[in-house]
Amino acid sequence: TFVVTENCIKCKYTDCVEVCPVDCFHEGPNFLVIDPDECIDCTLCEPECPAEAIYPEDDLPEGQEEFLEINAELARSWPVLTTRKEAPADAEEWDGKPGKKQYLER
Ligand code: SF4
Ligand code: F3S
């Protein structure tokens, strides 16, 4: 499966959802996750993310391993998103900021 990692938090560009052939992105208040039970590993979403937040589960950057479980957990309660929407107005300011996990809203 592919995994949305920390840098999506507060950036949430949503370009990723447009290319997914199986609609496995789920949306929360300031983050998106991939449902690991639906993802078919097509790889299409990875290059679409302007924040470079998407990785295959076996190639997660150091420190991002916990996002595998976070994606699985939150995909169960968050609704599916299939259409791109406007990113937060301050998305660019947050892109690349370390330690964003504390701001993850559930
Ligand atoms: Fe969807 Fe493909 Fe990305 Fe999996 S790898 S989330 S199937 S676009
Ligand atoms: Fe997040 Fe990147 Fe998608 S910032 S919403 S994973 S395009």
PDB file of C-alpha atoms and ligand atoms in Angstrom:
ATOM      1  CA  THR A   1       0.000   0.000   0.000  1.00  0.00           C
ATOM      2  CA  PHE A   2       0.941   3.648  -0.351  1.00  0.00           C
ATOM      3  CA  VAL A   3       0.919   5.907   2.694  1.00  0.00           C
ATOM      4  CA  VAL A   4       0.244   9.617   3.233  1.00  0.00           C
ATOM      5  CA  THR A   5       2.898  10.954   5.606  1.00  0.00           C
ATOM      6  CA  GLU A   6       3.338  13.944   7.909  1.00  0.00           C
ATOM      7  CA  ASN A   7       3.999  16.661   5.340  1.00  0.00           C
ATOM      8  CA  CYS A   8       0.400  16.446   4.092  1.00  0.00           C
ATOM      9  CA  ILE A   9      -0.798  17.879   7.416  1.00  0.00           C
ATOM     10  CA  LYS A  10      -1.986  21.482   6.939  1.00  0.00           C
ATOM     11  CA  CYS A  11      -0.975  21.365   3.240  1.00  0.00           C
ATOM     12  CA  LYS A  12      -3.693  19.017   1.973  1.00  0.00           C
ATOM     13  CA  TYR A  13      -3.311  19.913  -1.687  1.00  0.00           C
ATOM     14  CA  THR A  14      -5.657  17.058  -2.778  1.00  0.00           C
ATOM     15  CA  ASP A  15      -4.061  16.616  -6.231  1.00  0.00           C
ATOM     16  CA  CYS A  16      -3.603  12.986  -5.207  1.00  0.00           C
ATOM     17  CA  VAL A  17      -7.305  12.110  -5.169  1.00  0.00           C
ATOM     18  CA  GLU A  18      -7.850  12.929  -8.844  1.00  0.00           C
ATOM     19  CA  VAL A  19      -5.585  10.151 -10.117  1.00  0.00           C
ATOM     20  CA  CYS A  20      -6.513   7.281  -7.832  1.00  0.00           C
ATOM     21  CA  PRO A  21      -8.346   4.645  -9.893  1.00  0.00           C
ATOM     22  CA  VAL A  22      -9.903   2.985  -6.854  1.00  0.00           C
ATOM     23  CA  ASP A  23     -10.933   6.033  -4.772  1.00  0.00           C
ATOM     24  CA  CYS A  24      -8.991   5.114  -1.689  1.00  0.00           C
ATOM     25  CA  PHE A  25      -8.288   8.584  -0.299  1.00  0.00           C
ATOM     26  CA  HIS A  26     -10.203   9.597   2.823  1.00  0.00           C
ATOM     27  CA  GLU A  27     -10.393  13.165   4.066  1.00  0.00           C
ATOM     28  CA  GLY A  28     -10.033  14.567   7.564  1.00  0.00           C
ATOM     29  CA  PRO A  29      -9.979  18.194   8.761  1.00  0.00           C
ATOM     30  CA  ASN A  30      -6.359  18.908   7.727  1.00  0.00           C
ATOM     31  CA  PHE A  31      -4.943  15.621   6.386  1.00  0.00           C
ATOM     32  CA  LEU A  32      -5.735  12.857   3.917  1.00  0.00           C
ATOM     33  CA  VAL A  33      -5.124   9.139   4.308  1.00  0.00           C
ATOM     34  CA  ILE A  34      -5.054   6.116   2.020  1.00  0.00           C
ATOM     35  CA  ASP A  35      -7.154   3.050   2.832  1.00  0.00           C
ATOM     36  CA  PRO A  36      -4.603   0.216   2.774  1.00  0.00           C
ATOM     37  CA  ASP A  37      -7.331  -2.326   2.043  1.00  0.00           C
ATOM     38  CA  GLU A  38      -8.291  -0.510  -1.175  1.00  0.00           C
ATOM     39  CA  CYS A  39      -4.921   0.687  -2.537  1.00  0.00           C
ATOM     40  CA  ILE A  40      -3.757  -1.405  -5.509  1.00  0.00           C
ATOM     41  CA  ASP A  41      -0.217   0.013  -5.561  1.00  0.00           C
ATOM     42  CA  CYS A  42      -0.662   1.649  -8.957  1.00  0.00           C
ATOM     43  CA  THR A  43       1.893   4.384  -7.948  1.00  0.00           C
ATOM     44  CA  LEU A  44      -0.034   7.159  -9.755  1.00  0.00           C
ATOM     45  CA  CYS A  45      -0.590   9.359  -6.705  1.00  0.00           C
ATOM     46  CA  GLU A  46       3.027   9.537  -5.535  1.00  0.00           C
ATOM     47  CA  PRO A  47       4.312  12.051  -8.145  1.00  0.00           C
ATOM     48  CA  GLU A  48       1.095  14.121  -7.999  1.00  0.00           C
ATOM     49  CA  CYS A  49       1.611  15.373  -4.449  1.00  0.00           C
ATOM     50  CA  PRO A  50       3.193  18.861  -4.457  1.00  0.00           C
ATOM     51  CA  ALA A  51       4.285  18.277  -0.856  1.00  0.00           C
ATOM     52  CA  GLU A  52       5.909  14.904  -1.663  1.00  0.00           C
ATOM     53  CA  ALA A  53       3.999  13.348   1.211  1.00  0.00           C
ATOM     54  CA  ILE A  54       3.133   9.990  -0.399  1.00  0.00           C
ATOM     55  CA  TYR A  55       5.395   6.922  -0.134  1.00  0.00           C
ATOM     56  CA  PRO A  56       5.136   3.180  -0.605  1.00  0.00           C
ATOM     57  CA  GLU A  57       4.887   1.411   2.750  1.00  0.00           C
ATOM     58  CA  ASP A  58       8.234  -0.325   2.343  1.00  0.00           C
ATOM     59  CA  ASP A  59      10.051   2.900   1.460  1.00  0.00           C
ATOM     60  CA  LEU A  60       8.826   5.234   4.187  1.00  0.00           C
ATOM     61  CA  PRO A  61      11.319   7.921   5.268  1.00  0.00           C
ATOM     62  CA  GLU A  62      12.848   7.516   8.707  1.00  0.00           C
ATOM     63  CA  GLY A  63      10.432   8.610  11.406  1.00  0.00           C
ATOM     64  CA  GLN A  64       7.367   8.263   9.174  1.00  0.00           C
ATOM     65  CA  GLU A  65       6.724   4.569   9.837  1.00  0.00           C
ATOM     66  CA  GLU A  66       3.867   5.266  12.256  1.00  0.00           C
ATOM     67  CA  PHE A  67       1.853   6.830   9.433  1.00  0.00           C
ATOM     68  CA  LEU A  68       1.150   3.370   8.029  1.00  0.00           C
ATOM     69  CA  GLU A  69      -1.019   2.628  11.072  1.00  0.00           C
ATOM     70  CA  ILE A  70      -2.393   6.184  11.173  1.00  0.00           C
ATOM     71  CA  ASN A  71      -3.618   5.852   7.558  1.00  0.00           C
ATOM     72  CA  ALA A  72      -5.235   2.481   8.275  1.00  0.00           C
ATOM     73  CA  GLU A  73      -6.933   3.758  11.407  1.00  0.00           C
ATOM     74  CA  LEU A  74      -8.281   7.066  10.084  1.00  0.00           C
ATOM     75  CA  ALA A  75      -9.447   5.596   6.751  1.00  0.00           C
ATOM     76  CA  ARG A  76     -12.025   3.661   8.769  1.00  0.00           C
ATOM     77  CA  SER A  77     -13.790   6.781  10.025  1.00  0.00           C
ATOM     78  CA  TRP A  78     -13.092   9.518   7.461  1.00  0.00           C
ATOM     79  CA  PRO A  79     -15.187   9.913   4.249  1.00  0.00           C
ATOM     80  CA  VAL A  80     -13.810   9.230   0.764  1.00  0.00           C
ATOM     81  CA  LEU A  81     -12.658  12.251  -1.273  1.00  0.00           C
ATOM     82  CA  THR A  82     -12.475  11.908  -5.064  1.00  0.00           C
ATOM     83  CA  THR A  83     -12.498  15.497  -6.315  1.00  0.00           C
ATOM     84  CA  ARG A  84      -9.717  17.992  -5.859  1.00  0.00           C
ATOM     85  CA  LYS A  85     -10.543  20.981  -3.680  1.00  0.00           C
ATOM     86  CA  GLU A  86      -8.850  24.252  -2.774  1.00  0.00           C
ATOM     87  CA  ALA A  87      -5.837  23.809  -0.491  1.00  0.00           C
ATOM     88  CA  PRO A  88      -5.746  25.780   2.787  1.00  0.00           C
ATOM     89  CA  ALA A  89      -4.725  29.412   2.183  1.00  0.00           C
ATOM     90  CA  ASP A  90      -1.531  28.929   4.210  1.00  0.00           C
ATOM     91  CA  ALA A  91      -0.622  25.536   2.697  1.00  0.00           C
ATOM     92  CA  GLU A  92       2.620  26.827   1.199  1.00  0.00           C
ATOM     93  CA  GLU A  93       3.827  28.167   4.542  1.00  0.00           C
ATOM     94  CA  TRP A  94       3.402  24.743   6.118  1.00  0.00           C
ATOM     95  CA  ASP A  95       5.035  22.771   3.321  1.00  0.00           C
ATOM     96  CA  GLY A  96       8.200  21.187   4.670  1.00  0.00           C
ATOM     97  CA  LYS A  97       7.769  22.318   8.291  1.00  0.00           C
ATOM     98  CA  PRO A  98       9.006  19.637  10.708  1.00  0.00           C
ATOM     99  CA  GLY A  99       6.956  18.352  13.629  1.00  0.00           C
ATOM    100  CA  LYS A 100       3.527  18.803  12.073  1.00  0.00           C
ATOM    101  CA  LYS A 101       2.134  15.624  13.597  1.00  0.00           C
ATOM    102  CA  GLN A 102       1.074  17.547  16.701  1.00  0.00           C
ATOM    103  CA  TYR A 103      -1.377  19.509  14.524  1.00  0.00           C
ATOM    104  CA  LEU A 104      -3.117  16.458  13.062  1.00  0.00           C
ATOM    105  CA  GLU A 105      -6.860  16.893  13.646  1.00  0.00           C
ATOM    106  CA  ARG A 106      -8.956  13.752  13.846  1.00  0.00           C
TER     107      ARG A 106
HETATM  108 FE1  SF4 B   1      -4.663   5.099  -5.255  1.00  0.00          FE
HETATM  109 FE2  SF4 B   1      -2.736   4.088  -6.765  1.00  0.00          FE
HETATM  110 FE3  SF4 B   1      -2.136   5.870  -4.899  1.00  0.00          FE
HETATM  111 FE4  SF4 B   1      -2.888   3.432  -4.177  1.00  0.00          FE
HETATM  112  S1  SF4 B   1      -1.023   3.952  -5.299  1.00  0.00           S
HETATM  113  S2  SF4 B   1      -3.608   5.357  -3.296  1.00  0.00           S
HETATM  114  S3  SF4 B   1      -4.371   2.915  -5.779  1.00  0.00           S
HETATM  115  S4  SF4 B   1      -3.394   6.225  -6.721  1.00  0.00           S
HETATM  116 FE1  F3S B   2      -1.860  15.604   0.973  1.00  0.00          FE
HETATM  117 FE2  F3S B   2      -0.297  15.652  -1.086  1.00  0.00          FE
HETATM  118 FE3  F3S B   2      -2.655  14.653  -1.350  1.00  0.00          FE
HETATM  119  S1  F3S B   2      -0.468  17.244   0.432  1.00  0.00           S
HETATM  120  S2  F3S B   2      -3.846  15.818   0.095  1.00  0.00           S
HETATM  121  S3  F3S B   2      -1.071  13.846  -0.061  1.00  0.00           S
HETATM  122  S4  F3S B   2      -1.633  15.892  -2.839  1.00  0.00           S
END
